[in-house]
GROMACS .gro file of C-alpha atoms in nm:
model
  332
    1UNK     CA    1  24.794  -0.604   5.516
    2UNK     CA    2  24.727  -0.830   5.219
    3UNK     CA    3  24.478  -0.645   5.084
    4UNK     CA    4  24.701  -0.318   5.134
    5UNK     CA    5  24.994  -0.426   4.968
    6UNK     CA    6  24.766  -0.615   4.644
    7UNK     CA    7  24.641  -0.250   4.605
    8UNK     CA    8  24.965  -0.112   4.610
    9UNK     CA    9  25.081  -0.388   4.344
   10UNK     CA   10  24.790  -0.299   4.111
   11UNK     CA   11  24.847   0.080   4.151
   12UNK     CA   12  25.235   0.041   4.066
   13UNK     CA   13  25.146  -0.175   3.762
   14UNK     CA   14  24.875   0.075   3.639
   15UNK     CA   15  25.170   0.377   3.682
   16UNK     CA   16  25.425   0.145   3.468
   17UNK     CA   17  25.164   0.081   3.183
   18UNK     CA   18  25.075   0.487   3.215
   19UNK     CA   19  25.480   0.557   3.182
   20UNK     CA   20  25.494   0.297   2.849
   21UNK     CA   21  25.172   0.443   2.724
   22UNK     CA   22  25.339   0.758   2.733
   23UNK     CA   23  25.622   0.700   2.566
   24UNK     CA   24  25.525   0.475   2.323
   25UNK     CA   25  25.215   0.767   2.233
   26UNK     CA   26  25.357   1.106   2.280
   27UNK     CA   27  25.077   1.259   2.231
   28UNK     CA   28  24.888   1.101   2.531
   29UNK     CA   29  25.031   1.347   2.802
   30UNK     CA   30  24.711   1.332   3.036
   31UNK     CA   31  24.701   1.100   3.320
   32UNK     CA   32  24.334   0.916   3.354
   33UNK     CA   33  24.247   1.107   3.699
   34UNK     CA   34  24.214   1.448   3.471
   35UNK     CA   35  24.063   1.348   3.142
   36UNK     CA   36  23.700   1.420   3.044
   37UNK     CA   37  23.490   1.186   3.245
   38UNK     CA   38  23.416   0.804   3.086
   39UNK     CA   39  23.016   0.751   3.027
   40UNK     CA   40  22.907   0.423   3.169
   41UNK     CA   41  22.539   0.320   3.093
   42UNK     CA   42  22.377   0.105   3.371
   43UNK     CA   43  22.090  -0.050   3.406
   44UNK     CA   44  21.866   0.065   3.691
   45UNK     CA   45  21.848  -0.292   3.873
   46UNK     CA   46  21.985  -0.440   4.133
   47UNK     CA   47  22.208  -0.664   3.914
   48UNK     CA   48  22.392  -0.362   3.861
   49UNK     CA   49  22.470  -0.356   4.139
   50UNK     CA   50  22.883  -0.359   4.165
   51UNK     CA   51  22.868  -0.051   3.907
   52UNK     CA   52  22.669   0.187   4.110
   53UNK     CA   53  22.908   0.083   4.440
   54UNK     CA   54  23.176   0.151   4.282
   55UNK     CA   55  23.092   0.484   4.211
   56UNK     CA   56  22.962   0.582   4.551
   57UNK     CA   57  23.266   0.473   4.741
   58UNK     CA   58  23.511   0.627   4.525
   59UNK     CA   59  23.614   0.300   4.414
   60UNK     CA   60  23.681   0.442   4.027
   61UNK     CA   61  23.852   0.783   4.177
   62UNK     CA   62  24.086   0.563   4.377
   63UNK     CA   63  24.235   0.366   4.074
   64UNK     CA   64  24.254   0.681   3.885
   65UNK     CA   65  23.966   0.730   3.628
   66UNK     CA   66  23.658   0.995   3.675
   67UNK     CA   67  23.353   0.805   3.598
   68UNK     CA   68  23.015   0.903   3.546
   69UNK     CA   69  22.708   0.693   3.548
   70UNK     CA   70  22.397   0.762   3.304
   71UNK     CA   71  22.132   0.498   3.395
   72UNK     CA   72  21.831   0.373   3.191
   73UNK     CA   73  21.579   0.145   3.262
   74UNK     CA   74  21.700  -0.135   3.027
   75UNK     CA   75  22.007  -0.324   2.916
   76UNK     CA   76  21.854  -0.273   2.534
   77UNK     CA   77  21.897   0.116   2.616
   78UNK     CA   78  22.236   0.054   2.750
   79UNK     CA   79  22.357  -0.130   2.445
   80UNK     CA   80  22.156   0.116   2.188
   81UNK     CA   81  22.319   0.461   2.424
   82UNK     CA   82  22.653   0.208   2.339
   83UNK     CA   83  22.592   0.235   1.977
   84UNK     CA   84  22.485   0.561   1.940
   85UNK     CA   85  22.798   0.682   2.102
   86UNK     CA   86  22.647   0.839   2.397
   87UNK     CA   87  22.874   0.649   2.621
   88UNK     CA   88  23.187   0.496   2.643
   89UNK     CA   89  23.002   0.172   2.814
   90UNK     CA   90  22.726   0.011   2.894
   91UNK     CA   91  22.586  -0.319   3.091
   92UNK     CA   92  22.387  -0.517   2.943
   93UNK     CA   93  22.216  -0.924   2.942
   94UNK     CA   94  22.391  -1.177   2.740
   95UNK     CA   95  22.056  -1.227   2.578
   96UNK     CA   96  22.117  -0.834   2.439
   97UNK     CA   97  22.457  -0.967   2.376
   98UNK     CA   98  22.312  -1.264   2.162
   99UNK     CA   99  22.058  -1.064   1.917
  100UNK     CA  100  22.350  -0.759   1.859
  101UNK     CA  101  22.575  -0.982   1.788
  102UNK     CA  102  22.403  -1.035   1.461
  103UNK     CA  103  22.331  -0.682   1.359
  104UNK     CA  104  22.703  -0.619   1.370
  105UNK     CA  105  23.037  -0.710   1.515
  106UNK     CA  106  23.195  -0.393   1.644
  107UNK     CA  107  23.161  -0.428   2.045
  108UNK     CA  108  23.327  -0.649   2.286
  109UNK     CA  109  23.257  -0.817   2.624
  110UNK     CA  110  23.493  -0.720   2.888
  111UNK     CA  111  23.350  -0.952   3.137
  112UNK     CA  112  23.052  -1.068   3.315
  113UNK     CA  113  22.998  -0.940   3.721
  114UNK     CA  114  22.681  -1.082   3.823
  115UNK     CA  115  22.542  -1.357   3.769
  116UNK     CA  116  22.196  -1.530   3.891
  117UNK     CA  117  22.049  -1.901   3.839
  118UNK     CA  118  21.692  -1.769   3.959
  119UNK     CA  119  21.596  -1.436   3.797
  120UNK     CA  120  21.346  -1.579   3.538
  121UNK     CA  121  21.044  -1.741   3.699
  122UNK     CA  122  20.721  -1.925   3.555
  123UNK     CA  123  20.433  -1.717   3.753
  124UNK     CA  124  20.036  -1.813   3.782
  125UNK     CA  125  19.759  -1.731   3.957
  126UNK     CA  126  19.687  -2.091   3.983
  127UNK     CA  127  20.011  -2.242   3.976
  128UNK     CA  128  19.919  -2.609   4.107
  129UNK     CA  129  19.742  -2.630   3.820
  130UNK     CA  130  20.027  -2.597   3.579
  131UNK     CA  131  20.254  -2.820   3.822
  132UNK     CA  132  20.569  -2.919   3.623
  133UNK     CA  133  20.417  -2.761   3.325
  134UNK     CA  134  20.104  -2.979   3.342
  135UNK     CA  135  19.755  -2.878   3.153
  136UNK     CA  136  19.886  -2.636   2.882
  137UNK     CA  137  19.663  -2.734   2.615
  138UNK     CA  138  19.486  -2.375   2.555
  139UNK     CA  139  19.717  -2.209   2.807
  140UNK     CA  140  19.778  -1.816   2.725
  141UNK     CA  141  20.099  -1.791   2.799
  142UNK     CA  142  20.239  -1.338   2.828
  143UNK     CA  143  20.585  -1.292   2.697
  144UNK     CA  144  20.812  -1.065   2.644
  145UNK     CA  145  20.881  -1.087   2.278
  146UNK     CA  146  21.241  -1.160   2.139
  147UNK     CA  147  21.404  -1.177   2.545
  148UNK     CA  148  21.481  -1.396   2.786
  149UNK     CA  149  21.154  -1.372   2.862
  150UNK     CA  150  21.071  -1.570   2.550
  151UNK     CA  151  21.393  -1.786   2.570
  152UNK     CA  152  21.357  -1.937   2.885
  153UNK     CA  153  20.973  -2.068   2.812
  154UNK     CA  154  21.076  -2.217   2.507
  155UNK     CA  155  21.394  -2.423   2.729
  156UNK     CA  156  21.151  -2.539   2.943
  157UNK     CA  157  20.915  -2.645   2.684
  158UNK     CA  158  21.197  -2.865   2.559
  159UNK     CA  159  21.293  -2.941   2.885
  160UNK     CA  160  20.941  -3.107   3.003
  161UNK     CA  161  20.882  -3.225   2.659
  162UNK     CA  162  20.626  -2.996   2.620
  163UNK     CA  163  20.718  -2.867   2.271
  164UNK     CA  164  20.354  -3.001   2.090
  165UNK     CA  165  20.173  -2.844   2.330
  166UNK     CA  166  19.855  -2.602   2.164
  167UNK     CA  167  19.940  -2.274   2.373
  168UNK     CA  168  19.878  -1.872   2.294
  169UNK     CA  169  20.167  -1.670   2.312
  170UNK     CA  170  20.086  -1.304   2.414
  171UNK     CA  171  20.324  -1.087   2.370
  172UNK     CA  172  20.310  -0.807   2.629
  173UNK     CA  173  20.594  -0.546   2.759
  174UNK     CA  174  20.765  -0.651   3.037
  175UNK     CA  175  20.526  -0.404   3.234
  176UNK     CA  176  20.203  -0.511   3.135
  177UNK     CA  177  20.263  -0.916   3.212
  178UNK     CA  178  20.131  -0.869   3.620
  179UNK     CA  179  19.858  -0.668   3.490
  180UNK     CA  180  19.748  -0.890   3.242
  181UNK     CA  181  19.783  -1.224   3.493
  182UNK     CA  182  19.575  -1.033   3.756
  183UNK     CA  183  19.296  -0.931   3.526
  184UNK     CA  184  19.312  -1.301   3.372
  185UNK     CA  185  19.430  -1.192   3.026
  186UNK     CA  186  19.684  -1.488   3.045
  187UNK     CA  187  19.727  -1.789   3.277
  188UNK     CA  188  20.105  -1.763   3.251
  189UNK     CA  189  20.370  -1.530   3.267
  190UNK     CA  190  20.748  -1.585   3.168
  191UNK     CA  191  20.864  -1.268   3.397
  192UNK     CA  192  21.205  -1.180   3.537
  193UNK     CA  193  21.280  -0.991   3.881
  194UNK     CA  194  21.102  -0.797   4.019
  195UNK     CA  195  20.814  -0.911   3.905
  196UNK     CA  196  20.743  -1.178   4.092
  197UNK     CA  197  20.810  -0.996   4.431
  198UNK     CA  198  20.615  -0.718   4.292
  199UNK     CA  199  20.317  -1.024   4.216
  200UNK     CA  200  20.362  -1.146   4.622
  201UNK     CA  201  20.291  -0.780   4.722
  202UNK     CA  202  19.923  -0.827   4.517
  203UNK     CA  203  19.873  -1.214   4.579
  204UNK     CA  204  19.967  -1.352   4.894
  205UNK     CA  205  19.983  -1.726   4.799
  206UNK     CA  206  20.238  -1.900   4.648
  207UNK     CA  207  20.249  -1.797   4.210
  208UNK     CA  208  20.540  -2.007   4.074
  209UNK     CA  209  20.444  -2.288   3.859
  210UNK     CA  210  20.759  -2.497   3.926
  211UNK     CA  211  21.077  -2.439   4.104
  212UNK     CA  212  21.298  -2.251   3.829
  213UNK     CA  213  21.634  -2.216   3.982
  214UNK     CA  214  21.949  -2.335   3.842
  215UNK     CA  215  21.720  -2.399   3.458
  216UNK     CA  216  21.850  -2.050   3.322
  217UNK     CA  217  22.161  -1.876   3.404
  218UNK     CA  218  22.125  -1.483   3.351
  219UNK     CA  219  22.434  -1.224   3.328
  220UNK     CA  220  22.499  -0.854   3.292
  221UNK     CA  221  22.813  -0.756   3.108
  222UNK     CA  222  23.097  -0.479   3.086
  223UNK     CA  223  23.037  -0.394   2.680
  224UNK     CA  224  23.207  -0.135   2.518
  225UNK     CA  225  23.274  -0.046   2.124
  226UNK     CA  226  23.601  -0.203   1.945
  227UNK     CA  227  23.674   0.121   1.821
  228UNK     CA  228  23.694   0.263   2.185
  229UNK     CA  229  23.847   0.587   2.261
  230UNK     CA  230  23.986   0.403   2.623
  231UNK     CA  231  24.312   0.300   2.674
  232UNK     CA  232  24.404  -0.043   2.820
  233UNK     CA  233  24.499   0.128   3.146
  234UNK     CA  234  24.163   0.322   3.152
  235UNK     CA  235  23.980  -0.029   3.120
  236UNK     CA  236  24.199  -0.193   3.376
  237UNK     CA  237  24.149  -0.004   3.621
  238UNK     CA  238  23.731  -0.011   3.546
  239UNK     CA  239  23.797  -0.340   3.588
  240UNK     CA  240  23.977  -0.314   3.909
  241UNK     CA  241  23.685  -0.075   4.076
  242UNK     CA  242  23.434  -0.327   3.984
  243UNK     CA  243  23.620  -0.572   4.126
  244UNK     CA  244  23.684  -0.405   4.441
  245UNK     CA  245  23.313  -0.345   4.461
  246UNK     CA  246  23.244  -0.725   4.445
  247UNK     CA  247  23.479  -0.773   4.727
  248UNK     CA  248  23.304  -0.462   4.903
  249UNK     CA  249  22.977  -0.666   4.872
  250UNK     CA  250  23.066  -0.992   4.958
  251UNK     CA  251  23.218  -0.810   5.294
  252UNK     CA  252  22.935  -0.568   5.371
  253UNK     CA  253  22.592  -0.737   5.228
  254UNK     CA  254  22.401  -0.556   5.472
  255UNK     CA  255  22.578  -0.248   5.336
  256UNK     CA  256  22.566  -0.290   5.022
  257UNK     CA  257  22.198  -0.390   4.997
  258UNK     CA  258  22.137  -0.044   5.205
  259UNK     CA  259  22.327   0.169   4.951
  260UNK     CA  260  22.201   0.038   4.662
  261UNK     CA  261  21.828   0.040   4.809
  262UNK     CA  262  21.887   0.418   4.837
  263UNK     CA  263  22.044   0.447   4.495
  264UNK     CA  264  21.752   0.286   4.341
  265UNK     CA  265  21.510   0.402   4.560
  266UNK     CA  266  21.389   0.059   4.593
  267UNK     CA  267  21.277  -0.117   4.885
  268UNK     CA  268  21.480  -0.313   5.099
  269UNK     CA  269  21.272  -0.606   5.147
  270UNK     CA  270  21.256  -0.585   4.735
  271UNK     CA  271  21.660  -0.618   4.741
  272UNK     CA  272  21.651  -0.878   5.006
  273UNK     CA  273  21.383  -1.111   4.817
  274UNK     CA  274  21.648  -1.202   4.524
  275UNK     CA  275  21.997  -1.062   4.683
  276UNK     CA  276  22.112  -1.464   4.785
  277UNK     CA  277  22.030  -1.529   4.387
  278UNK     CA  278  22.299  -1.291   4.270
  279UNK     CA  279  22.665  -1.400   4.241
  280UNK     CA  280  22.871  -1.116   4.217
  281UNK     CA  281  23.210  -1.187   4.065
  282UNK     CA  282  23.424  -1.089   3.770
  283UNK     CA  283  23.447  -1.378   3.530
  284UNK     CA  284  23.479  -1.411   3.102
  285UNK     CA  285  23.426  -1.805   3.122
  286UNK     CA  286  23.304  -2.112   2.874
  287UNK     CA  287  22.967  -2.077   3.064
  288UNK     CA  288  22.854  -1.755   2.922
  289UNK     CA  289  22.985  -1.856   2.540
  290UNK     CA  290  22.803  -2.170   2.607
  291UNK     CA  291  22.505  -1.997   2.731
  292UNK     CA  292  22.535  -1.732   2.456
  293UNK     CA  293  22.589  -1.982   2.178
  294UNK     CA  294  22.264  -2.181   2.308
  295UNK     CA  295  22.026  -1.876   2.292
  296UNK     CA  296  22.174  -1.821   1.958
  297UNK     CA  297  22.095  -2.139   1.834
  298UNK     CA  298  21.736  -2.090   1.980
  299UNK     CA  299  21.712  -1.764   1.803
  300UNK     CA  300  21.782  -1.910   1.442
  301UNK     CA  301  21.552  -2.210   1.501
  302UNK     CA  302  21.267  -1.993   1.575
  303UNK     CA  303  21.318  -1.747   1.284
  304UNK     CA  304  21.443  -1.441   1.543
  305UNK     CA  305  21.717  -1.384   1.339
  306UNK     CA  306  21.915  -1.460   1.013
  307UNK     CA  307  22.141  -1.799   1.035
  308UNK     CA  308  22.372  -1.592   0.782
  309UNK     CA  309  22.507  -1.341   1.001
  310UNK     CA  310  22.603  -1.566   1.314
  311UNK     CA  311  22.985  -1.530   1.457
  312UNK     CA  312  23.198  -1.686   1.616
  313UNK     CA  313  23.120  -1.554   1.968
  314UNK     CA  314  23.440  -1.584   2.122
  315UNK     CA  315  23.524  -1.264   1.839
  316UNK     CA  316  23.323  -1.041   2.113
  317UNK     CA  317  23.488  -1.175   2.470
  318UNK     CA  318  23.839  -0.912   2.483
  319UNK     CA  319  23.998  -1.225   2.663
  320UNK     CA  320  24.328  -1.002   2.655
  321UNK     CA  321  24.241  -0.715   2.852
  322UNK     CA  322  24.055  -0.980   3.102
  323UNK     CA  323  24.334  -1.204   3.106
  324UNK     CA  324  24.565  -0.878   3.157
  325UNK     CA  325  24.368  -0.775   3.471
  326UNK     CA  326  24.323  -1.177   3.623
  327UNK     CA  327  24.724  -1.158   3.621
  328UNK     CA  328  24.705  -0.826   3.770
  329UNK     CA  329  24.517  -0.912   4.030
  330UNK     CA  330  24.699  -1.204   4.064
  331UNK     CA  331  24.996  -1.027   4.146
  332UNK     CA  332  25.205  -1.200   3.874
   0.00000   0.00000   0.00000
């Protein structure tokens, strides 16, 4: 009944900001249910996961806007589709977040729905070996240039004090790192899901050079374009259907791990090796500007990109609209 009448709430505060819309814009005579369908660019990973249930239960349709998802294999190809004006928005990393932000200004980060402390993973053939990040004089180390990837070696360089260390970076695409580890082209790979279940389906003994959870905290974001064609009610209630597929998948994890298996066309014991590591929730909090404004400070020091066209992140979080919806939902 609780949940009933919150949904009721929300729906009757979506119709009053439709009414004022309308009046205060004449012009705007369409209700969201029957304009041209919003683009949403998503990532094909599980981390995504929220988006693509909202769209197969109907949770968008229900809270009045037609939605329709174009995936790509990437959160750079999200953001770039962003850009390009190909959609209306996209998910993306706050890494991809990070490295825009100094090309230009003109986007903004709705909020954050997933979030996971064990994505990123130090992965070796011989991982006793590298214990702790022991023995890496000479070490060739793959990377994925320019990513989190890169950024989360270099943290735990600092981390272990391991920052003189004589090492070989080689810079592979994200593909080519288990290939290169399993034909002993590197010793090392910095490599985010799903590599290293993919690397337990080739090498059945244990690969990870030290226990990495909780040392990097990874996001996807709700990004769209400041000069955005939406209207507040539009993003509301985007907001609202992603939130009501969090609460869908905190309910039915079986479920949900099912659909999106099928969406992906993934397999379920693939979903089920990192599922527990994901946090689905809506948030816009100091952790991701603090996370954000560390990777950016890790990008100038290393020469990634130019100290003179930093921000001040908190220009890109639309705190408004997500403070706007938190009362909503809220019932205030």
């Amino acid at each position: 009944m609780a949940k009933v009448l919150s949904i009721c709430f929300f729906i009757f505060i979506i119709t009053s900001i439709i009414s004022c819309e309308q009046r205060t814009h004449q012009s705007t005579k369409i209700s969201p249910t029957y304009k041209a369908s919003i683009k949403i660019a998503v990532s094909s990973t599980p981390l995504s996961s929220p988006v693509f249930i909202a769209k197969q239960l109907g949770y968008f349709e229900a809270n009045g806007v037609n939605v329709e998802l174009v995936k790509y294999d990437s959160g750079v190809k999200c953001f770039n589709a962003l850009n390009d004006k190909q959609v209306d928005l996209a998910t993306a990393s706050e890494t991809v977040v990070m490295f825009n932000s100094f090309k230009q200004s003109n986007f903004s980060v709705l909020t954050s729905f997933v979030e996971s402390d064990n994505d990123l993973k130090l992965l070796s053939l011989t991982p006793q070996k590298y214990h702790r990040l022991n023995n890496l004089q000479h070490a060739r180390i793959g990377i994925v240039k320019d990513s989190a990837s890169e950024f989360f070696f270099d943290s735990l360089l600092i981390m272990y004090n391991k920052t003189a260390q004589p090492i070989t970076r080689v810079y592979l695409r994200s593909d080519e790192l288990i290939p290169a580890l399993l034909n002993n082209e590197v010793d090392i790979i910095s490599a985010w899901e799903p590599l290293s279940y993919l690397l337990t389906q080739q090498v059945t003994s244990d690969t990870s050079v030290i226990n990495s959870r909780g040392l990097y905290h990874l996001s996807f974001n709700l990004i769209e374009l400041k000069e955005t064609t939406l209207s507040t009610t539009e993003r509301l209630a985007i907001l609202k259907s992603i939130s009501d597929a969090t609460d869908y998948i905190h309910t039915n994890p079986e479920l949900a791990q099912q659909n999106i298996s099928r969406i992906l066309n993934i397999d379920p014991s693939q979903l089920r090796y990192s599922w527990n590591d994901y946090t689905f929730r809506l948030s816009l909090s100091n952790a991701l500007f603090s996370n954000i404004q560390t990777q950016s400070q890790w990008a100038i020091d290393n020469q990634l990109v130019d100290e003179e066209n930093s921000v001040d992140f908190r220009q890109i979080f639309d705190r408004k609209l997500f403070e706007t919806f938190m009362s909503l939902e809220a019932g205030w």
